[in-house]
GROMACS .gro file of C-alpha atoms in nm:
model
  394
    1MET     CA    1   8.786  11.819  26.188
    2GLN     CA    2   8.997  11.637  25.932
    3ARG     CA    3   9.044  11.347  26.173
    4ILE     CA    4   8.670  11.328  26.244
    5PHE     CA    5   8.593  11.308  25.872
    6SER     CA    6   8.862  11.045  25.822
    7LEU     CA    7   8.732  10.827  26.106
    8THR     CA    8   8.375  10.855  25.978
    9LEU     CA    9   8.473  10.762  25.623
   10ASN     CA   10   8.689  10.472  25.742
   11ASP     CA   11   8.396  10.336  25.942
   12GLY     CA   12   8.177  10.363  25.633
   13ILE     CA   13   8.434  10.183  25.418
   14LYS     CA   14   8.463   9.901  25.671
   15SER     CA   15   8.085   9.872  25.692
   16PHE     CA   16   8.058   9.846  25.314
   17GLN     CA   17   8.335   9.586  25.309
   18LYS     CA   18   8.142   9.362  25.548
   19SER     CA   19   7.837   9.376  25.322
   20ILE     CA   20   8.054   9.318  25.014
   21ASP     CA   21   8.213   9.010  25.173
   22ALA     CA   22   7.871   8.871  25.260
   23LEU     CA   23   7.746   8.919  24.902
   24THR     CA   24   8.066   8.772  24.761
   25ASN     CA   25   8.004   8.453  24.956
   26LYS     CA   26   7.645   8.437  24.830
   27ILE     CA   27   7.747   8.488  24.466
   28ALA     CA   28   8.016   8.220  24.500
   29ASP     CA   29   8.196   8.319  24.180
   30PRO     CA   30   8.519   8.519  24.224
   31ILE     CA   31   8.532   8.615  23.855
   32PHE     CA   32   8.192   8.784  23.870
   33THR     CA   33   8.283   8.980  24.182
   34ASP     CA   34   8.632   9.063  24.056
   35LYS     CA   35   8.503   9.208  23.729
   36LEU     CA   36   8.249   9.427  23.908
   37LYS     CA   37   8.517   9.550  24.146
   38ARG     CA   38   8.753   9.629  23.858
   39TYR     CA   39   8.476   9.818  23.682
   40THR     CA   40   8.422  10.046  23.982
   41ASP     CA   41   8.797  10.119  23.997
   42ALA     CA   42   8.834  10.172  23.620
   43ASP     CA   43   8.875  10.512  23.455
   44GLU     CA   44   8.573  10.707  23.338
   45ASP     CA   45   8.637  10.653  22.967
   46LEU     CA   46   8.610  10.276  23.002
   47LYS     CA   47   8.297  10.310  23.216
   48ALA     CA   48   8.139  10.541  22.960
   49THR     CA   49   8.213  10.290  22.683
   50ILE     CA   50   8.047  10.006  22.871
   51ARG     CA   51   7.747  10.218  22.972
   52LEU     CA   52   7.700  10.327  22.611
   53GLU     CA   53   7.714   9.965  22.499
   54ALA     CA   54   7.450   9.869  22.754
   55GLU     CA   55   7.228  10.156  22.644
   56ASP     CA   56   7.266  10.083  22.273
   57GLU     CA   57   7.183   9.714  22.316
   58ASN     CA   58   6.914   9.782  22.578
   59ILE     CA   59   7.064   9.543  22.832
   60ASP     CA   60   7.139   9.578  23.199
   61LEU     CA   61   7.470   9.737  23.297
   62ILE     CA   62   7.564   9.425  23.496
   63VAL     CA   63   7.544   9.211  23.181
   64ALA     CA   64   7.747   9.463  22.982
   65ILE     CA   65   8.020   9.471  23.249
   66LEU     CA   66   8.054   9.097  23.298
   67ARG     CA   67   8.056   9.005  22.930
   68SER     CA   68   8.288   9.291  22.829
   69ASP     CA   69   8.634   9.203  22.697
   70LEU     CA   70   8.764   9.539  22.822
   71ILE     CA   71   8.771   9.410  23.180
   72GLU     CA   72   8.964   9.097  23.260
   73PRO     CA   73   8.924   8.808  23.320
   74GLU     CA   74   8.691   8.685  23.048
   75LEU     CA   75   8.395   8.465  23.134
   76THR     CA   76   8.375   8.103  23.033
   77GLY     CA   77   8.082   7.968  22.833
   78GLU     CA   78   7.931   7.817  23.145
   79GLN     CA   79   7.957   8.146  23.333
   80ILE     CA   80   7.798   8.338  23.045
   81GLN     CA   81   7.508   8.093  23.040
   82ARG     CA   82   7.467   8.124  23.417
   83LEU     CA   83   7.471   8.503  23.389
   84PHE     CA   84   7.208   8.520  23.115
   85ASN     CA   85   6.985   8.268  23.290
   86ALA     CA   86   6.998   8.485  23.602
   87TYR     CA   87   6.928   8.795  23.391
   88VAL     CA   88   6.623   8.635  23.227
   89ALA     CA   89   6.496   8.519  23.565
   90PHE     CA   90   6.548   8.869  23.706
   91ASN     CA   91   6.349   9.028  23.422
   92ASN     CA   92   6.070   8.777  23.468
   93ALA     CA   93   6.062   8.847  23.841
   94VAL     CA   94   6.044   9.222  23.773
   95GLU     CA   95   5.760   9.188  23.526
   96ASN     CA   96   5.568   8.926  23.723
   97VAL     CA   97   5.500   8.938  24.096
   98ASP     CA   98   5.575   8.577  24.179
   99GLU     CA   99   5.777   8.449  24.474
  100GLU     CA  100   5.897   8.143  24.281
  101LEU     CA  101   6.049   8.363  24.010
  102LYS     CA  102   6.233   8.565  24.274
  103GLN     CA  103   6.434   8.261  24.378
  104GLY     CA  104   6.582   8.219  24.031
  105ALA     CA  105   6.665   8.590  24.018
  106GLN     CA  106   6.866   8.596  24.340
  107LEU     CA  107   7.205   8.576  24.169
  108PHE     CA  108   7.139   8.880  23.953
  109SER     CA  109   6.996   9.065  24.254
  110TYR     CA  110   7.315   8.995  24.446
  111LEU     CA  111   7.524   9.123  24.153
  112LYS     CA  112   7.328   9.449  24.137
  113GLN     CA  113   7.365   9.498  24.512
  114LEU     CA  114   7.736   9.425  24.490
  115LEU     CA  115   7.790   9.682  24.216
  116LYS     CA  116   7.608   9.947  24.419
  117LEU     CA  117   7.810   9.871  24.733
  118CYS     CA  118   8.142   9.865  24.546
  119THR     CA  119   8.061  10.200  24.386
  120ARG     CA  120   7.979  10.360  24.718
  121GLN     CA  121   8.286  10.215  24.882
  122ARG     CA  122   8.497  10.355  24.598
  123ASP     CA  123   8.334  10.697  24.642
  124LYS     CA  124   8.411  10.700  25.014
  125ALA     CA  125   8.769  10.591  24.948
  126MET     CA  126   8.815  10.875  24.699
  127MET     CA  127   8.665  11.121  24.946
  128LEU     CA  128   8.898  10.992  25.217
  129GLN     CA  129   9.195  11.037  24.986
  130LEU     CA  130   9.082  11.392  24.913
  131ILE     CA  131   9.041  11.478  25.281
  132GLU     CA  132   9.386  11.345  25.368
  133GLU     CA  133   9.551  11.573  25.112
  134PRO     CA  134   9.766  11.849  25.270
  135VAL     CA  135   9.579  12.109  25.064
  136THR     CA  136   9.251  11.999  25.221
  137LEU     CA  137   9.399  12.035  25.569
  138GLN     CA  138   9.507  12.389  25.487
  139LEU     CA  139   9.159  12.462  25.351
  140PHE     CA  140   9.000  12.344  25.677
  141ARG     CA  141   9.237  12.568  25.871
  142ASP     CA  142   9.154  12.868  25.656
  143LEU     CA  143   8.779  12.810  25.690
  144PHE     CA  144   8.815  12.769  26.064
  145THR     CA  145   9.009  13.095  26.084
  146ILE     CA  146   8.766  13.284  25.862
  147PHE     CA  147   8.445  13.183  26.040
  148TYR     CA  148   8.546  13.097  26.395
  149GLU     CA  149   8.791  13.366  26.502
  150PRO     CA  150   8.556  13.664  26.436
  151LEU     CA  151   8.282  13.493  26.637
  152VAL     CA  152   8.522  13.430  26.924
  153ARG     CA  153   8.616  13.798  26.930
  154VAL     CA  154   8.250  13.897  26.935
  155TYR     CA  155   8.167  13.652  27.213
  156LYS     CA  156   8.454  13.777  27.429
  157SER     CA  157   8.387  14.148  27.379
  158ALA     CA  158   8.012  14.108  27.428
  159ASN     CA  159   8.044  13.887  27.738
  160VAL     CA  160   7.823  13.631  27.571
  161TYR     CA  161   7.915  13.373  27.833
  162ASN     CA  162   7.693  13.565  28.077
  163SER     CA  163   7.397  13.481  27.854
  164VAL     CA  164   7.462  13.109  27.899
  165THR     CA  165   7.330  13.138  28.254
  166ASP     CA  166   7.021  13.320  28.129
  167PHE     CA  167   6.966  13.046  27.873
  168ALA     CA  168   6.998  12.777  28.140
  169VAL     CA  169   6.736  12.956  28.352
  170PHE     CA  170   6.507  12.973  28.048
  171ILE     CA  171   6.543  12.598  27.985
  172ASP     CA  172   6.471  12.517  28.350
  173ASP     CA  173   6.164  12.738  28.342
  174MET     CA  174   6.044  12.577  28.018
  175ILE     CA  175   6.080  12.229  28.168
  176GLN     CA  176   5.875  12.334  28.469
  177VAL     CA  177   5.605  12.477  28.244
  178GLY     CA  178   5.600  12.151  28.048
  179PHE     CA  179   5.554  11.950  28.366
  180VAL     CA  180   5.269  12.175  28.479
  181VAL     CA  181   5.094  12.150  28.141
  182ASP     CA  182   5.124  11.771  28.134
  183LYS     CA  183   4.992  11.745  28.488
  184CYS     CA  184   4.692  11.962  28.403
  185ARG     CA  185   4.615  11.745  28.101
  186GLU     CA  186   4.630  11.429  28.310
  187GLN     CA  187   4.390  11.575  28.565
  188ASP     CA  188   4.148  11.723  28.315
  189ALA     CA  189   4.156  11.588  27.960
  190SER     CA  190   3.907  11.853  27.849
  191ALA     CA  191   4.130  12.144  27.955
  192ASP     CA  192   4.128  12.449  27.731
  193PRO     CA  193   4.421  12.426  27.484
  194ASN     CA  194   4.442  12.805  27.486
  195GLN     CA  195   4.572  12.784  27.842
  196THR     CA  196   4.863  12.573  27.719
  197VAL     CA  197   4.946  12.829  27.453
  198GLN     CA  198   4.917  13.112  27.704
  199ALA     CA  199   5.155  12.934  27.941
  200PHE     CA  200   5.428  12.930  27.678
  201ILE     CA  201   5.356  13.291  27.581
  202ASP     CA  202   5.403  13.392  27.944
  203LEU     CA  203   5.725  13.189  27.951
  204CYS     CA  204   5.866  13.382  27.655
  205GLN     CA  205   5.760  13.714  27.803
  206ARG     CA  206   5.939  13.637  28.131
  207HIS     CA  207   6.270  13.585  27.950
  208GLU     CA  208   6.222  13.828  27.664
  209HIS     CA  209   6.439  14.098  27.822
  210ASN     CA  210   6.735  13.859  27.851
  211PHE     CA  211   6.712  13.771  27.483
  212TYR     CA  212   6.706  14.137  27.377
  213LYS     CA  213   6.999  14.206  27.608
  214PHE     CA  214   7.194  13.930  27.433
  215VAL     CA  215   7.112  14.068  27.087
  216HIS     CA  216   7.205  14.420  27.197
  217GLU     CA  217   7.540  14.312  27.341
  218VAL     CA  218   7.634  14.115  27.031
  219HIS     CA  219   7.532  14.396  26.796
  220THR     CA  220   7.712  14.660  27.001
  221HIS     CA  221   8.042  14.470  27.022
  222ASP     CA  222   8.048  14.293  26.687
  223ASN     CA  223   8.324  14.523  26.551
  224GLY     CA  224   8.131  14.557  26.227
  225LEU     CA  225   8.110  14.180  26.168
  226PHE     CA  226   7.734  14.159  26.122
  227THR     CA  227   7.725  14.483  25.926
  228GLN     CA  228   7.981  14.337  25.686
  229LEU     CA  229   7.783  14.014  25.666
  230MET     CA  230   7.463  14.197  25.574
  231GLY     CA  231   7.659  14.405  25.323
  232TRP     CA  232   7.792  14.089  25.164
  233ILE     CA  233   7.441  13.945  25.130
  234GLU     CA  234   7.312  14.274  24.991
  235GLY     CA  235   7.598  14.274  24.740
  236ILE     CA  236   7.485  13.936  24.609
  237LEU     CA  237   7.127  14.060  24.573
  238GLU     CA  238   7.246  14.376  24.398
  239PHE     CA  239   7.445  14.164  24.154
  240LEU     CA  240   7.136  13.955  24.078
  241ARG     CA  241   6.919  14.264  24.033
  242HIS     CA  242   7.151  14.489  23.833
  243GLY     CA  243   7.423  14.262  23.697
  244PRO     CA  244   7.802  14.311  23.712
  245LYS     CA  245   7.949  14.658  23.766
  246ASN     CA  246   8.143  14.643  23.439
  247GLY     CA  247   7.824  14.615  23.236
  248THR     CA  248   7.669  14.330  23.045
  249LEU     CA  249   7.842  14.090  22.810
  250ASN     CA  250   7.805  14.210  22.451
  251VAL     CA  251   7.701  13.900  22.259
  252ASN     CA  252   7.690  14.091  21.930
  253ALA     CA  253   8.053  14.194  21.976
  254LEU     CA  254   8.138  13.832  22.059
  255PHE     CA  255   7.974  13.715  21.737
  256GLU     CA  256   8.131  13.982  21.517
  257GLY     CA  257   8.472  13.922  21.673
  258GLY     CA  258   8.449  13.551  21.598
  259VAL     CA  259   8.350  13.618  21.237
  260SER     CA  260   8.623  13.878  21.179
  261ALA     CA  261   8.887  13.649  21.331
  262GLY     CA  262   8.785  13.366  21.101
  263VAL     CA  263   8.692  13.143  21.395
  264LEU     CA  264   8.324  13.134  21.304
  265GLY     CA  265   8.137  13.070  20.980
  266LYS     CA  266   7.880  13.351  20.969
  267GLU     CA  267   7.607  13.187  20.761
  268LYS     CA  268   7.621  12.854  20.941
  269ALA     CA  269   7.629  13.023  21.282
  270ILE     CA  270   7.324  13.236  21.199
  271GLN     CA  271   7.141  12.925  21.082
  272GLU     CA  272   7.222  12.743  21.407
  273ILE     CA  273   7.122  13.042  21.621
  274ASN     CA  274   6.789  13.073  21.439
  275SER     CA  275   6.724  12.702  21.484
  276LEU     CA  276   6.798  12.734  21.857
  277ILE     CA  277   6.558  13.027  21.887
  278SER     CA  278   6.284  12.835  21.706
  279TRP     CA  279   6.346  12.530  21.923
  280GLN     CA  280   6.332  12.733  22.243
  281GLU     CA  281   6.007  12.902  22.140
  282ALA     CA  282   5.851  12.568  22.048
  283ARG     CA  283   5.973  12.418  22.376
  284LYS     CA  284   5.820  12.700  22.579
  285LYS     CA  285   5.490  12.661  22.398
  286TRP     CA  286   5.497  12.284  22.453
  287HIS     CA  287   5.567  12.328  22.823
  288HIS     CA  288   5.302  12.600  22.857
  289ASP     CA  289   5.034  12.389  22.687
  290LYS     CA  290   5.133  12.086  22.892
  291THR     CA  291   5.110  12.284  23.217
  292ARG     CA  292   4.768  12.424  23.125
  293GLN     CA  293   4.639  12.076  23.042
  294LYS     CA  294   4.765  11.940  23.372
  295MET     CA  295   4.610  12.222  23.574
  296ALA     CA  296   4.283  12.193  23.384
  297ALA     CA  297   4.273  11.821  23.461
  298GLU     CA  298   4.335  11.894  23.830
  299GLY     CA  299   4.086  12.180  23.838
  300GLN     CA  300   4.347  12.441  23.929
  301ALA     CA  301   4.400  12.792  23.799
  302PRO     CA  302   4.734  12.870  23.630
  303THR     CA  303   4.983  13.021  23.875
  304SER     CA  304   5.237  13.292  23.818
  305VAL     CA  305   5.572  13.166  23.697
  306GLY     CA  306   5.770  13.424  23.887
  307ALA     CA  307   5.612  13.359  24.226
  308VAL     CA  308   5.850  13.185  24.465
  309GLY     CA  309   5.643  13.210  24.781
  310ALA     CA  310   5.372  13.402  24.957
  311GLY     CA  311   5.450  13.772  24.935
  312PHE     CA  312   5.765  13.720  24.727
  313ASP     CA  313   5.840  13.743  24.360
  314SER     CA  314   6.143  13.622  24.170
  315ASN     CA  315   6.210  13.978  24.052
  316ASP     CA  316   6.272  14.079  24.414
  317PHE     CA  317   6.587  13.869  24.399
  318GLY     CA  318   6.688  13.969  24.048
  319LEU     CA  319   6.573  13.638  23.899
  320ASP     CA  320   6.375  13.642  23.579
  321GLY     CA  321   6.054  13.442  23.583
  322GLN     CA  322   6.120  13.300  23.237
  323ASP     CA  323   6.459  13.172  23.355
  324LEU     CA  324   6.293  12.995  23.646
  325GLN     CA  325   6.041  12.844  23.408
  326GLU     CA  326   6.320  12.704  23.191
  327MET     CA  327   6.482  12.553  23.499
  328ALA     CA  328   6.150  12.384  23.577
  329TYR     CA  329   6.159  12.206  23.241
  330ASP     CA  330   6.388  11.941  23.387
  331ILE     CA  331   6.137  11.677  23.490
  332ASP     CA  332   6.387  11.392  23.510
  333SER     CA  333   6.553  11.503  23.832
  334GLU     CA  334   6.533  11.270  24.129
  335SER     CA  335   6.525  11.397  24.484
  336GLU     CA  336   6.767  11.271  24.746
  337PHE     CA  337   6.474  11.140  24.949
  338GLU     CA  338   6.356  10.927  24.655
  339ALA     CA  339   6.708  10.790  24.609
  340GLU     CA  340   6.724  10.691  24.977
  341GLU     CA  341   6.384  10.526  24.950
  342GLU     CA  342   6.504  10.324  24.653
  343ASP     CA  343   6.809  10.208  24.847
  344GLU     CA  344   6.584  10.047  25.106
  345LEU     CA  345   6.406   9.838  24.842
  346ASP     CA  346   6.525   9.500  24.723
  347PRO     CA  347   6.680   9.500  24.371
  348ILE     CA  348   6.367   9.358  24.206
  349SER     CA  349   6.136   9.620  24.359
  350ALA     CA  350   6.389   9.893  24.283
  351GLU     CA  351   6.405   9.781  23.919
  352ARG     CA  352   6.025   9.783  23.896
  353ARG     CA  353   6.025  10.137  24.029
  354ARG     CA  354   6.300  10.247  23.791
  355ARG     CA  355   6.116  10.110  23.488
  356ALA     CA  356   5.792  10.272  23.599
  357LYS     CA  357   5.971  10.606  23.629
  358LYS     CA  358   6.122  10.562  23.286
  359GLN     CA  359   5.782  10.496  23.133
  360ASP     CA  360   5.641  10.798  23.315
  361ARG     CA  361   5.921  11.020  23.184
  362LEU     CA  362   5.861  10.899  22.830
  363ARG     CA  363   5.491  10.971  22.865
  364ARG     CA  364   5.546  11.319  23.007
  365SER     CA  365   5.806  11.412  22.745
  366ALA     CA  366   5.593  11.298  22.453
  367GLY     CA  367   5.576  11.568  22.187
  368GLU     CA  368   5.867  11.770  22.329
  369PRO     CA  369   6.060  11.946  22.050
  370THR     CA  370   6.401  11.797  21.979
  371LYS     CA  371   6.703  12.021  22.030
  372PRO     CA  372   6.884  12.087  21.701
  373GLU     CA  373   7.244  11.977  21.649
  374ILE     CA  374   7.490  12.262  21.713
  375SER     CA  375   7.856  12.270  21.616
  376GLU     CA  376   7.953  12.614  21.481
  377VAL     CA  377   7.837  12.819  21.780
  378HIS     CA  378   8.054  12.610  22.013
  379LYS     CA  379   8.361  12.762  21.847
  380LEU     CA  380   8.289  13.085  22.039
  381HIS     CA  381   8.349  12.910  22.370
  382ASP     CA  382   8.703  13.037  22.435
  383ASN     CA  383   8.624  13.396  22.335
  384PHE     CA  384   8.310  13.386  22.548
  385LEU     CA  385   8.509  13.286  22.857
  386VAL     CA  386   8.758  13.568  22.799
  387MET     CA  387   8.482  13.828  22.771
  388LEU     CA  388   8.299  13.683  23.072
  389ARG     CA  389   8.610  13.715  23.290
  390GLU     CA  390   8.650  14.076  23.181
  391VAL     CA  391   8.290  14.156  23.270
  392LEU     CA  392   8.307  13.988  23.611
  393ALA     CA  393   8.648  14.130  23.704
  394ASP     CA  394   8.638  14.394  23.979
   0.00000   0.00000   0.00000
């Protein structure tokens, strides 16, 4: 398994390198490409400094990286002028749909693509390094032992290999049914679709006894494996419903202990806690009003917060509806599918989409209460972790 992962990651790194080499030739400036590469390999503190600078000055990250003195080598005056000309052309191309403007923005587009590719290549290299660690190999072995060996014992004791023949017969029968159905459709396009459904129902009924025999054999010879698995799942649900066995964490005791130990300033802490409560109440009201306005505009009735699906409620799983509502406040999250879609776009179209999303987020978050600054309550962090470990300890 470790070797498979390593080969896959190495192939990905080589594929990225080919694309990086092609972009490097198009950019035709080794200093530009070298600075971007050094940025991707730099430590997180330096990256955070450059990102903060780009955010404060409202400029693109590429510009902040290339003009930064923190990453060598420094750009010449001619290179700086070339960079800013490309940046201006890129912004104009983003704001105006014009093919002529796109030509002047190609350099900056190449730089943005190069940074993305270098970052992903670095990520794969770090993942490869992690997988090749001896500790990771031992982890793979342990996981293989934990999950695979019990299943092997069950398969041997239950004679599961006999069911492979039954499954092969089922597949052959299903293929024959498919051929018959297709032939009937070719001969009579107006054939009743219920006959097709009935054909597959009859197929399942013919092999139903073999399936139940398989389930019975596995359950009979599982040596308690599936019973333990269901008990483990039930234990998780019980924890969600009723909390830890050692009781709940006493926040009042945590607060009083911090005050008595001199770690916490009582008056300031109470003031911060009250401000947090007020902020949370205002935030809930803002979100509630915003949701009602949206549903009224769409002509929908307000739905229950705790509902997670038809016939289910969040309380069935020990999850509080208000907690789920707070989790839904995060409207800035981006799905993996959207990220993949953005990767397929050219840099100019991707930038247009990013700016449109930013404007949409600003519009949707208009009027949201601002979280108050907190400093004193954070001093309870260490004591909180100690008490939490005591509560969760078996």
